[in-house]
PDB file of C-alpha atoms in Angstrom:
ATOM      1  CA  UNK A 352      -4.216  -9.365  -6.945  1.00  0.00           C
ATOM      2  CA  UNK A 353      -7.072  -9.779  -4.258  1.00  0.00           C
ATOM      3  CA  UNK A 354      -8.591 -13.087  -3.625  1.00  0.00           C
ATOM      4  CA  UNK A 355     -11.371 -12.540  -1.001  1.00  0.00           C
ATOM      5  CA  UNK A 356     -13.356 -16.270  -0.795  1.00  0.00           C
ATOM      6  CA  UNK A 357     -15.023 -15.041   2.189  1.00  0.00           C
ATOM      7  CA  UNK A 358     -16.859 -12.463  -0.037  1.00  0.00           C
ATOM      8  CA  UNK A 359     -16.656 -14.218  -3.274  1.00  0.00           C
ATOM      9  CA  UNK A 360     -14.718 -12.609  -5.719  1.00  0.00           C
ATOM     10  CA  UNK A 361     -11.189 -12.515  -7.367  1.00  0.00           C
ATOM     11  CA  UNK A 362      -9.537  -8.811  -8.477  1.00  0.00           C
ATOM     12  CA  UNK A 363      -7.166  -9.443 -11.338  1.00  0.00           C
ATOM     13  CA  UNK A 364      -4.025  -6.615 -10.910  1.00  0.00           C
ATOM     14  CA  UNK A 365      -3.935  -5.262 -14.261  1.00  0.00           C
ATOM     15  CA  UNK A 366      -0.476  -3.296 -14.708  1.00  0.00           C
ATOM     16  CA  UNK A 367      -1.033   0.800 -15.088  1.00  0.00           C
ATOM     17  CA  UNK A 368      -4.891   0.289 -14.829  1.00  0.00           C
ATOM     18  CA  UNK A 369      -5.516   1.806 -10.921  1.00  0.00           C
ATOM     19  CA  UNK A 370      -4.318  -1.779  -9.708  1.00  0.00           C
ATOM     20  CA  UNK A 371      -2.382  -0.795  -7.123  1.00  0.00           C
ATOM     21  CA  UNK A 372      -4.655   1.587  -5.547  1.00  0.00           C
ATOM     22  CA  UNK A 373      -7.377  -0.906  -5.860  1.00  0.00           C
ATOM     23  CA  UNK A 374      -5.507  -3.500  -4.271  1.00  0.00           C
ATOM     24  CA  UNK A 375      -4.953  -1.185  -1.162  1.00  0.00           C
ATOM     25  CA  UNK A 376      -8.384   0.170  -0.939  1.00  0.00           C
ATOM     26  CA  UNK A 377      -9.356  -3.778  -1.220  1.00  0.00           C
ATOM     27  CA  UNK A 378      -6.929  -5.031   1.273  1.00  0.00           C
ATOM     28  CA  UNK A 379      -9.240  -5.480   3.915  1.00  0.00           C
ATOM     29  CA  UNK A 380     -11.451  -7.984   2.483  1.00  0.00           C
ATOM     30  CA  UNK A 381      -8.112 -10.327   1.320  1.00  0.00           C
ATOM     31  CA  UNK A 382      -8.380 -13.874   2.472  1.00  0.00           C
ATOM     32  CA  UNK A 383      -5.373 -13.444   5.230  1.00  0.00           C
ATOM     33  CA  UNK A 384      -4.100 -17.146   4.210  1.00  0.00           C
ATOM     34  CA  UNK A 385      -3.852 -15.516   0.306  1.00  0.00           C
ATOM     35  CA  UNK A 386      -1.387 -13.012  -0.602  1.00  0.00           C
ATOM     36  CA  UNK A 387      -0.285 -12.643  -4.599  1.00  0.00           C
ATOM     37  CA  UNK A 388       2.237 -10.023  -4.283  1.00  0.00           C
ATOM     38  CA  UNK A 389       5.396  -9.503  -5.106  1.00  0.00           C
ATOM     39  CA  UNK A 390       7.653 -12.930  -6.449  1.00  0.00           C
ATOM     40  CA  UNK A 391       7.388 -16.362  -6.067  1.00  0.00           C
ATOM     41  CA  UNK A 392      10.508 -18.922  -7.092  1.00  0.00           C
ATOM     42  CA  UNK A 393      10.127 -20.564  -9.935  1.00  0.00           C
ATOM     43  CA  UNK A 394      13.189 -23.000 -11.395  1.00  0.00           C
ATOM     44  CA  UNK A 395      11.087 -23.737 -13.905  1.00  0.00           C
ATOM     45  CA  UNK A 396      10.515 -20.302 -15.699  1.00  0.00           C
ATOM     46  CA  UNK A 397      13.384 -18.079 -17.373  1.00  0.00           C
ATOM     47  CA  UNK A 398      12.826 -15.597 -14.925  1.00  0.00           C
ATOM     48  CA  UNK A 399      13.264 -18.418 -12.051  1.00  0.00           C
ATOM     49  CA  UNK A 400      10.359 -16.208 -10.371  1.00  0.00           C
ATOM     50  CA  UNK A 401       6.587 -15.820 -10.753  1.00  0.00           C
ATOM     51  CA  UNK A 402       5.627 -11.976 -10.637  1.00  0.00           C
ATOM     52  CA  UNK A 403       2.657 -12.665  -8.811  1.00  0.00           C
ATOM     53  CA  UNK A 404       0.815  -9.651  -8.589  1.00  0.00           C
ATOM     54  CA  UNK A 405       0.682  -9.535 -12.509  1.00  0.00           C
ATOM     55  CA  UNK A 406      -0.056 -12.849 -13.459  1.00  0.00           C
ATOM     56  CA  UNK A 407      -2.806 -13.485 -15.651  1.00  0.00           C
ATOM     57  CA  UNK A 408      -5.648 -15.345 -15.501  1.00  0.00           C
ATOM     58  CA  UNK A 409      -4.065 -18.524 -16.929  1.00  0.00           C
ATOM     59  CA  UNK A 410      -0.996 -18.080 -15.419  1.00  0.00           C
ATOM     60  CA  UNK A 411      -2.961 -18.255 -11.813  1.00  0.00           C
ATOM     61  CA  UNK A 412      -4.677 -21.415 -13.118  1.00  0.00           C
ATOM     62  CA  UNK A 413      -1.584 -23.058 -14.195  1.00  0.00           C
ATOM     63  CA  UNK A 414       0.616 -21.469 -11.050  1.00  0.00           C
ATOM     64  CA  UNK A 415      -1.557 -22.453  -7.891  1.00  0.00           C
ATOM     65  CA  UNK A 416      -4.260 -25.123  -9.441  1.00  0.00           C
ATOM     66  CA  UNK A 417      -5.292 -26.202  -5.760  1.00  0.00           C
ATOM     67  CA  UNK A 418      -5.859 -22.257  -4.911  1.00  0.00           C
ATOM     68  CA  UNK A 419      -7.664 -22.127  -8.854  1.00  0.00           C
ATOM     69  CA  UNK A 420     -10.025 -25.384  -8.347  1.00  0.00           C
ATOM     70  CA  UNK A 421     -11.377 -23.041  -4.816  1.00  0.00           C
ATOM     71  CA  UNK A 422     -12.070 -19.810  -6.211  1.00  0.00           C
ATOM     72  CA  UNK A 423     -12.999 -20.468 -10.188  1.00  0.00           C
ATOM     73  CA  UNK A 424     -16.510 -20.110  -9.499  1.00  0.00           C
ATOM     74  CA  UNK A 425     -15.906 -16.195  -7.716  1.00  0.00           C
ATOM     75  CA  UNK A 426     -16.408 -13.309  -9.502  1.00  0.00           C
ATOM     76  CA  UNK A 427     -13.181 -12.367 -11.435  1.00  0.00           C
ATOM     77  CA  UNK A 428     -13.302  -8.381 -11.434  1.00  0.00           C
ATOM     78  CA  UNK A 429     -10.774  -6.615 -13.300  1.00  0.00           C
ATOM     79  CA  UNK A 430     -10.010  -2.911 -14.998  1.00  0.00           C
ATOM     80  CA  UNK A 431      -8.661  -2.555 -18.289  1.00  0.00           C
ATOM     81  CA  UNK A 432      -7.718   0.725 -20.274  1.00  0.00           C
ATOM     82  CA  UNK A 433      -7.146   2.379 -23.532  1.00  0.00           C
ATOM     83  CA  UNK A 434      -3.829   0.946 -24.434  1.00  0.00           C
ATOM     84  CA  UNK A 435      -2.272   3.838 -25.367  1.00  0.00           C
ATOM     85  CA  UNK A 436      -2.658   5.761 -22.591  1.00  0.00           C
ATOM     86  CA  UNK A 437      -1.642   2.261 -20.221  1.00  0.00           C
ATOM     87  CA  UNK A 438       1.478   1.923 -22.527  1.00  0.00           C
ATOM     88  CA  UNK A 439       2.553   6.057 -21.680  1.00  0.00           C
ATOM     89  CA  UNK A 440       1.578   5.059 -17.963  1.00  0.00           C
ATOM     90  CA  UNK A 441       3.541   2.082 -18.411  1.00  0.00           C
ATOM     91  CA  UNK A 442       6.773   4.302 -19.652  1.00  0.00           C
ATOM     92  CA  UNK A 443       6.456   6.218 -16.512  1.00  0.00           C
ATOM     93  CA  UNK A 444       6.546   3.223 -13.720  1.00  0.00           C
ATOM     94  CA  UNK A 445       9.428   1.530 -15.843  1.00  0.00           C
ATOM     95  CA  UNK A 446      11.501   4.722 -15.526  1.00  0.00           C
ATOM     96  CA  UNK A 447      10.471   5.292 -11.669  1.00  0.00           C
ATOM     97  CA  UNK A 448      11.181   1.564 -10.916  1.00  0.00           C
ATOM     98  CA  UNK A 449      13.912  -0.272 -13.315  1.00  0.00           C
ATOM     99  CA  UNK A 450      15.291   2.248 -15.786  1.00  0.00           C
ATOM    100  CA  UNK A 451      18.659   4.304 -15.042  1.00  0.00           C
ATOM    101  CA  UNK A 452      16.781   7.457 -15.627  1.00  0.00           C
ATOM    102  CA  UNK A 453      13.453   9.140 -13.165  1.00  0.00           C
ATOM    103  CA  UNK A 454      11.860  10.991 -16.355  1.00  0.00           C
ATOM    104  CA  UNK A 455       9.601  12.843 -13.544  1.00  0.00           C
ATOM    105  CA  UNK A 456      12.833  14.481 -12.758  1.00  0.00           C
ATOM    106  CA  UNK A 457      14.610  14.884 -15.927  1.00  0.00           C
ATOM    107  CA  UNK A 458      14.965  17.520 -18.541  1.00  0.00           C
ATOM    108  CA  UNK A 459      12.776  17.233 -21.902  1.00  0.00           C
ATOM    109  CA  UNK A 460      15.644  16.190 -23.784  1.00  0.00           C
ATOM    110  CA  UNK A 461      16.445  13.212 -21.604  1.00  0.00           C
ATOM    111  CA  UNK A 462      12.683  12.380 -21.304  1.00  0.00           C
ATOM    112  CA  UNK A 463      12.745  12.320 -24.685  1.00  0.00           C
ATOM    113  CA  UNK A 464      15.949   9.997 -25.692  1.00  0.00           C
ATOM    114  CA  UNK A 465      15.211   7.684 -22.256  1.00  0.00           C
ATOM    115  CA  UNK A 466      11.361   7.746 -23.994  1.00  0.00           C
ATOM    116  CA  UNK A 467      12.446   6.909 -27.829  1.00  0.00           C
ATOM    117  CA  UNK A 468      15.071   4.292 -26.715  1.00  0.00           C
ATOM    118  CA  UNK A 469      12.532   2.691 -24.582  1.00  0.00           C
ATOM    119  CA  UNK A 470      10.037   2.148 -27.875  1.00  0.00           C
ATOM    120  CA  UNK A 471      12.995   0.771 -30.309  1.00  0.00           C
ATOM    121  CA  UNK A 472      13.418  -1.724 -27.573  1.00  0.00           C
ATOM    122  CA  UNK A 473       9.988  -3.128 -27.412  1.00  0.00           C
ATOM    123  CA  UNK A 474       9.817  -2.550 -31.102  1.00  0.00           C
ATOM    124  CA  UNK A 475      12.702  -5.002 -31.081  1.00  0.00           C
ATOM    125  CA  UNK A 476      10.755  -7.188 -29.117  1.00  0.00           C
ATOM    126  CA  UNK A 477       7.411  -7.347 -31.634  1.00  0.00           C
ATOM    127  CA  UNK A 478       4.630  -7.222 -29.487  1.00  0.00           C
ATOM    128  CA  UNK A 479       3.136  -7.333 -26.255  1.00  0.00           C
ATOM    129  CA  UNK A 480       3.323 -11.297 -25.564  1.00  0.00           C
ATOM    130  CA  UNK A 481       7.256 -11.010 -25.713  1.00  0.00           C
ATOM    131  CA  UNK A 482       7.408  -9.355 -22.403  1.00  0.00           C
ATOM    132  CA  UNK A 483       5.752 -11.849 -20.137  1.00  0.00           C
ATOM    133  CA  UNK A 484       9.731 -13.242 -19.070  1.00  0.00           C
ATOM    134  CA  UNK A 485      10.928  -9.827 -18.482  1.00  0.00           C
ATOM    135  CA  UNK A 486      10.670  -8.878 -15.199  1.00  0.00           C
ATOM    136  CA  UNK A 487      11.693  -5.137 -15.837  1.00  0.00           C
ATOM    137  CA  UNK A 488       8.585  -4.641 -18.486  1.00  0.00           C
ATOM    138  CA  UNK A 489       5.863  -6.416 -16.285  1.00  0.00           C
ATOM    139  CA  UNK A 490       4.318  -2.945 -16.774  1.00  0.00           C
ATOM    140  CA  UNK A 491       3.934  -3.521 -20.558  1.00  0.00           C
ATOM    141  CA  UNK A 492       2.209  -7.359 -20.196  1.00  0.00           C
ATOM    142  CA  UNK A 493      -0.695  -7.052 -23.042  1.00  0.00           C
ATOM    143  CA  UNK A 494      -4.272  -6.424 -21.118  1.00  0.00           C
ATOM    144  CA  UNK A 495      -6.288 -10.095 -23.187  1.00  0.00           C
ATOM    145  CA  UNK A 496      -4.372 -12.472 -20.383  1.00  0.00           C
ATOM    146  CA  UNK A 497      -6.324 -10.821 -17.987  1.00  0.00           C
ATOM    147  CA  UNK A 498      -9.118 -10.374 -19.772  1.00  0.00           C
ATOM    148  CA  UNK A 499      -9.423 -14.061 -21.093  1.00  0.00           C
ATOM    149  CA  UNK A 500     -10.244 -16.864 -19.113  1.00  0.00           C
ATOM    150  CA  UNK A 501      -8.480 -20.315 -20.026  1.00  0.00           C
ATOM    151  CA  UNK A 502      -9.594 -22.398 -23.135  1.00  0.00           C
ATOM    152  CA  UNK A 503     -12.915 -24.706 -22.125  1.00  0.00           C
ATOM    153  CA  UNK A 504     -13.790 -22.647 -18.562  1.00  0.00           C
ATOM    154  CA  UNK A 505     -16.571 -21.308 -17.902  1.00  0.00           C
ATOM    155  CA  UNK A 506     -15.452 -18.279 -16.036  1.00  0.00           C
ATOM    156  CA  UNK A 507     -17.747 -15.372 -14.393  1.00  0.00           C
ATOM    157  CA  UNK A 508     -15.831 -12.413 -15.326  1.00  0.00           C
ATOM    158  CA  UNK A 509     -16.692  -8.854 -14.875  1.00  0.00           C
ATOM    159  CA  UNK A 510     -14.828  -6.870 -16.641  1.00  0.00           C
ATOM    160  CA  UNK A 511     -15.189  -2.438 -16.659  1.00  0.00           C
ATOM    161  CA  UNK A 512     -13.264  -0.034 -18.256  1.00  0.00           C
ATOM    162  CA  UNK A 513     -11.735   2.301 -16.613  1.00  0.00           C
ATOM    163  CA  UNK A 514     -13.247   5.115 -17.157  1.00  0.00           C
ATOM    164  CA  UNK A 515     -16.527   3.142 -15.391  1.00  0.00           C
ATOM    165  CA  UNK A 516     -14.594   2.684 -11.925  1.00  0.00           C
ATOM    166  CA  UNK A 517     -18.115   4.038 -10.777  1.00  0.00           C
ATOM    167  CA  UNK A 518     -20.370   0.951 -11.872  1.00  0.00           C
ATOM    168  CA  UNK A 519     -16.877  -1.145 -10.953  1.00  0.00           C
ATOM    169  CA  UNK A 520     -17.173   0.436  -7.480  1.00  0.00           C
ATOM    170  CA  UNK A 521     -21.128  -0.324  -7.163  1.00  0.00           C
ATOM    171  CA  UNK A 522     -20.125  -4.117  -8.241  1.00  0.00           C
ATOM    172  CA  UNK A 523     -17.635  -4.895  -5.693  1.00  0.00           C
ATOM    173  CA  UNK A 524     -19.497  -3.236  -3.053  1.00  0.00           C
ATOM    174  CA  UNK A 525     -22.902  -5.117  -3.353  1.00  0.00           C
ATOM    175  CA  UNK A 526     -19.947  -8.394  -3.670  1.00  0.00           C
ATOM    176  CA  UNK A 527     -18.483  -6.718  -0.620  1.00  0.00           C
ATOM    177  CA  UNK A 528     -21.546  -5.899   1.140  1.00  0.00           C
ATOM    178  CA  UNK A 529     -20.293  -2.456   2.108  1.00  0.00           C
ATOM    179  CA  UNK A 530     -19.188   0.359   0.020  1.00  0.00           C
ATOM    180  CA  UNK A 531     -16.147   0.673  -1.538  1.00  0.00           C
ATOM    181  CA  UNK A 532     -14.323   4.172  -2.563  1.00  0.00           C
ATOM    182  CA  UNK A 533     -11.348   3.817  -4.670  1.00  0.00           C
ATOM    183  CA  UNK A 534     -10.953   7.819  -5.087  1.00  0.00           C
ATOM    184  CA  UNK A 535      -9.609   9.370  -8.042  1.00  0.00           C
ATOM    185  CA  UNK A 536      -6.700   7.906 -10.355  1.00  0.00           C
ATOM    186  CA  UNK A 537      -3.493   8.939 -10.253  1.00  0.00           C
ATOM    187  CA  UNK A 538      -1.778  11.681 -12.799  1.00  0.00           C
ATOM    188  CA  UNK A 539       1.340  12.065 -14.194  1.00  0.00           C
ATOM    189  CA  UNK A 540       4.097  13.338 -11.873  1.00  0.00           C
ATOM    190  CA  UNK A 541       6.274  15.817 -13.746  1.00  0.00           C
ATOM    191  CA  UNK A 542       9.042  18.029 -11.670  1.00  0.00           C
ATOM    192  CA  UNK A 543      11.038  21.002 -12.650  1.00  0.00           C
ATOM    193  CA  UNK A 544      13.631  21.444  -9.780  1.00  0.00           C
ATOM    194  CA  UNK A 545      17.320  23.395 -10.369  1.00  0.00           C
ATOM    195  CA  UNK A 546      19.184  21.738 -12.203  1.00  0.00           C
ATOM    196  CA  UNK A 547      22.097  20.655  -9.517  1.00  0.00           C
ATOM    197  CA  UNK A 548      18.789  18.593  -7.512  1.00  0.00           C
ATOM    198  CA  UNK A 549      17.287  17.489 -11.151  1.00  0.00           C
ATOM    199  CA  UNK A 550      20.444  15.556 -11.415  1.00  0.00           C
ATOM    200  CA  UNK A 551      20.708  13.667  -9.151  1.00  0.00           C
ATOM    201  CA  UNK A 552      17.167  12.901  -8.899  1.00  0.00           C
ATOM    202  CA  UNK A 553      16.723  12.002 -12.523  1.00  0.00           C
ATOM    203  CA  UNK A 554      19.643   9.283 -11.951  1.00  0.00           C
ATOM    204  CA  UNK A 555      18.084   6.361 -10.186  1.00  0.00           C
ATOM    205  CA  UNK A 556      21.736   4.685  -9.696  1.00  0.00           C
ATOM    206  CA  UNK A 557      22.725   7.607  -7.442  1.00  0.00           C
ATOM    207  CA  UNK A 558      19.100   7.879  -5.849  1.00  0.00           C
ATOM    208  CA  UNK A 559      20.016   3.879  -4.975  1.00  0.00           C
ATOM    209  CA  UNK A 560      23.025   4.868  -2.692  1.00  0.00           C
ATOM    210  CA  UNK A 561      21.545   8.269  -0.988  1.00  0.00           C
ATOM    211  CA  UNK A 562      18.181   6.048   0.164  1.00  0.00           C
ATOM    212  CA  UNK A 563      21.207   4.385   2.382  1.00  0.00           C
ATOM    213  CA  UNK A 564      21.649   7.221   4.194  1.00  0.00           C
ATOM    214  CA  UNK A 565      20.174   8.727   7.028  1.00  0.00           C
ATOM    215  CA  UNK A 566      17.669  11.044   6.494  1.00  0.00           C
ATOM    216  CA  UNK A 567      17.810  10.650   2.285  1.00  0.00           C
ATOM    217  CA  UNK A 568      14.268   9.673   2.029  1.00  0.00           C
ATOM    218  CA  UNK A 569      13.157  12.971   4.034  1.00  0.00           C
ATOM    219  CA  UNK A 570      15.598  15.149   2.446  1.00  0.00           C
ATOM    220  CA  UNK A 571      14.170  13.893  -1.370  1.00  0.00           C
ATOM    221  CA  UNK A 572      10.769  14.573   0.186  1.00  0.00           C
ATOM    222  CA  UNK A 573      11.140  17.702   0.874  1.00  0.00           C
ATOM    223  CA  UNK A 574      12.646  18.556  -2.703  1.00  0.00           C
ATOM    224  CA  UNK A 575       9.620  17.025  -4.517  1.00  0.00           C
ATOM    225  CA  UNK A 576       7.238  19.019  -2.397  1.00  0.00           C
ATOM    226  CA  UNK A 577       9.733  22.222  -3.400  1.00  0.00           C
ATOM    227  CA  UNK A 578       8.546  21.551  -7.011  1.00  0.00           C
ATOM    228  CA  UNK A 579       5.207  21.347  -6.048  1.00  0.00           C
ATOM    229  CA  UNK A 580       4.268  24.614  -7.183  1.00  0.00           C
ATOM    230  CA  UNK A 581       5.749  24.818 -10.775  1.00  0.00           C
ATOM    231  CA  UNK A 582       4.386  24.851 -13.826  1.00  0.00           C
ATOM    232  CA  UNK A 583       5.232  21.577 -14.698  1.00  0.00           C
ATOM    233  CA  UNK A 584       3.739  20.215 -11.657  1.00  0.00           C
ATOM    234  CA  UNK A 585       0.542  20.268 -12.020  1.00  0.00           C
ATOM    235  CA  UNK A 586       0.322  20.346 -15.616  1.00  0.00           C
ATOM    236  CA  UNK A 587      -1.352  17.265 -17.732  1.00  0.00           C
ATOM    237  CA  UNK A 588       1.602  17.615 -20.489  1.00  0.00           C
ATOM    238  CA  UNK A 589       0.751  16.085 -24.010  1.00  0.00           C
ATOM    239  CA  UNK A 590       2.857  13.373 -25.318  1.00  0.00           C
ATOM    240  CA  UNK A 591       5.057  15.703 -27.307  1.00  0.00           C
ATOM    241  CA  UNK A 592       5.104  18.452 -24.339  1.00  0.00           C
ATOM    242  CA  UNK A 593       6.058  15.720 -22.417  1.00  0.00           C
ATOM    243  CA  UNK A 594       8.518  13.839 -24.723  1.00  0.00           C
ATOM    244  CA  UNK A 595       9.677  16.604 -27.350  1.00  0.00           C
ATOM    245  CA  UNK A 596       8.203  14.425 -30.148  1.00  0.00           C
ATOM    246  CA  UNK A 597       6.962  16.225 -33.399  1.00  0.00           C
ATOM    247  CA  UNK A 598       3.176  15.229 -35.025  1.00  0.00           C
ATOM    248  CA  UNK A 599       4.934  12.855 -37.042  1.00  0.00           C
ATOM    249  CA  UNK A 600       6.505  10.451 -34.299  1.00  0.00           C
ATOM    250  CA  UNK A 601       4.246  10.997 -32.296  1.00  0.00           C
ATOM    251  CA  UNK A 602       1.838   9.194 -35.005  1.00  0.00           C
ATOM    252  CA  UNK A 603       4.341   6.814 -35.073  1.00  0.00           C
ATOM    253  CA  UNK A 604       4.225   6.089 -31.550  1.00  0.00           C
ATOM    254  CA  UNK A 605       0.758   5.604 -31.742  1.00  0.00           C
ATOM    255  CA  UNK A 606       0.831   3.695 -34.663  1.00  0.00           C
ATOM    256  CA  UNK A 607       3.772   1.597 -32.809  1.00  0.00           C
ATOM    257  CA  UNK A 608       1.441   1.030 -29.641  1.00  0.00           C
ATOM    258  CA  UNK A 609      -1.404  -0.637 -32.093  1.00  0.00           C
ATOM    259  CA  UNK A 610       0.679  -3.072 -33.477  1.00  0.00           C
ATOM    260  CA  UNK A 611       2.348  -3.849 -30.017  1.00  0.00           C
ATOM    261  CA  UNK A 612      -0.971  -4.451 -28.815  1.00  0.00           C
ATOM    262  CA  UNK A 613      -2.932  -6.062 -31.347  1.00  0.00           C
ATOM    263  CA  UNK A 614      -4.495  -8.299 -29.605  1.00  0.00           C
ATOM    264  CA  UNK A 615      -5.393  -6.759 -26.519  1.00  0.00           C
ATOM    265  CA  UNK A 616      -7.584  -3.825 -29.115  1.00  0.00           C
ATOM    266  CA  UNK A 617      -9.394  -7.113 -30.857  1.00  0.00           C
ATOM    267  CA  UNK A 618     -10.525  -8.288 -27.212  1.00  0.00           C
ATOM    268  CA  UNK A 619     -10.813  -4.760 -25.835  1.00  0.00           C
ATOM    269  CA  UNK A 620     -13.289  -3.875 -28.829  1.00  0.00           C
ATOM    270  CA  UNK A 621     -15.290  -7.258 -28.177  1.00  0.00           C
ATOM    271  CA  UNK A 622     -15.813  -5.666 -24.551  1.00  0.00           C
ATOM    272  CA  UNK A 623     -16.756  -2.558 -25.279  1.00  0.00           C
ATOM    273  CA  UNK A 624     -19.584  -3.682 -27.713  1.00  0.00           C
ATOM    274  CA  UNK A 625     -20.642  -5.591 -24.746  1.00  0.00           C
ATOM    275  CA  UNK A 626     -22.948  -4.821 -21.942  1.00  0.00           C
ATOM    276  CA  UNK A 627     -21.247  -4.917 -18.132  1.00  0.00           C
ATOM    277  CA  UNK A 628     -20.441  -6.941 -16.280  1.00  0.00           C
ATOM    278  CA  UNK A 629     -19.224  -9.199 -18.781  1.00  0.00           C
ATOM    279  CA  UNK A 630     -19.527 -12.909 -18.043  1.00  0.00           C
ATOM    280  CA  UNK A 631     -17.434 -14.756 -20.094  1.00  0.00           C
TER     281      UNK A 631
END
């Protein structure tokens, strides 16, 4: 999250929608005495912690009212994304970041149980909302609480998808005053290394303990860039490429995603009908 007063505008950090590359490319123009990143503590909350470079739009309004009551006239910019391909982006961070198993390293038949477990355990869970006290699956927070400003405000916010990070670019840079290039987003990483290296760089545990040693970081480096040239490496694999899944679960999935995020495809619909920016 970027809060630039100096230039008049707020950038909401939507999870898996370019946020983190936007945040970088926008670092610049952050109000120095303002930085939303990472955790605050917070006794009050389950998670005794505020995952402040996720909250939502409420939750900054409710979690920093004197910074809210300076910067709810701004322009609120924010990205949001067809939730089905966010919620496979979000699979991918999860499994990089908290999960036991790197799926970017891992044989098809591991993606595929590490992927299948993952979805009966946000099935479990219902729907999107459930996730906002889970620290782990800040990735999977529904896209509305960004997208919504709270009951009774009158909030200025300019909302793009993001497959219109061109006009999104043009808007921040006439905010800016200078022009702003974000670059291209991100793909999929997918590895195929032998399988001694795949191992142990599938297994996030062990890839805990070698980062303590010297020269781990370089020596991982280097076997990443040694996959660099495969066939999987480049590739833009399909959901069941990617996750061994037949037509029919991967319908499923689909059909699992919808329901999960409800919501977010009634206000994400509303949007899209809409002209942009979109002032709500």
């Amino acid at each position: 999250m970027i809060v630039s007063r100096r230039h008049g505008f707020v950038f909401m950090h939507n999870p898996k929608v370019a946020g983190s590359s936007v945040r970088a490319t926008l670092e610049p123009w952050r109000d120095p005495d303002v930085d939303l990143f990472e955790t605050d503590p917070d006794p009050a909350s389950p998670l005794h912690r505020v995952d402040r470079a996720h909250i939502g739009i409420a939750e900054f309004a409710r979690h920093y009212p004197a910074l809210w009551a300076e910067v709810r006239g701004l322009a609120f910019f924010v990205l949001y994304r067809d939730p089905f391909a966010r919620f496979l982006s979000s699979v991918n961070e999860y499994c990089r970041v908290y999960g036991e198993t790197d799926i970017r390293f891992a044989a098809q038949s591991e993606r595929r149980k590490v992927f299948l477990d993952l979805v009966a355990r946000l099935r479990e869970l219902g729907s999107a909302e459930a996730v906002m006290e889970i620290l782990e699956l800040t990735h999977f927070r529904p896209q509305w609480i960004y997208l919504t400003p709270p009951e009774g405000v009158d909030l200025d916010l300019r909302a793009f998808d993001l497959k219109e990070m061109s006009g999104f670019a043009e808007a921040l840079s006439d905010c800016i005053g200078a022009p702003v290039d974000f670059g291209r987003e991100n793909g999929s990483e997918q590895f195929d290394l032998p399988l001694p290296m795949r191992r142990i760089l599938a297994n996030n545990s062990i890839k805990k303990q070698l980062r303590k040693l010297p020269g781990a970081m370089w020596a991982m480096q280097q076997l990443r860039q040694r996959s660099a040239g495969t066939s999987q490496s480049g590739a833009r694999l399909s959901v069941q490429e990617r996750y061994g899944l037949t037509e029919a679960e991967h319908r499923e999935v689909e059909t699992f995603v919808q329901g999960f995020y409800a919501r977010d495809l009634g206000v994400i619909s509303g949007l899209a009908q809409a002209a942009h920016p979109v002032e709500a």
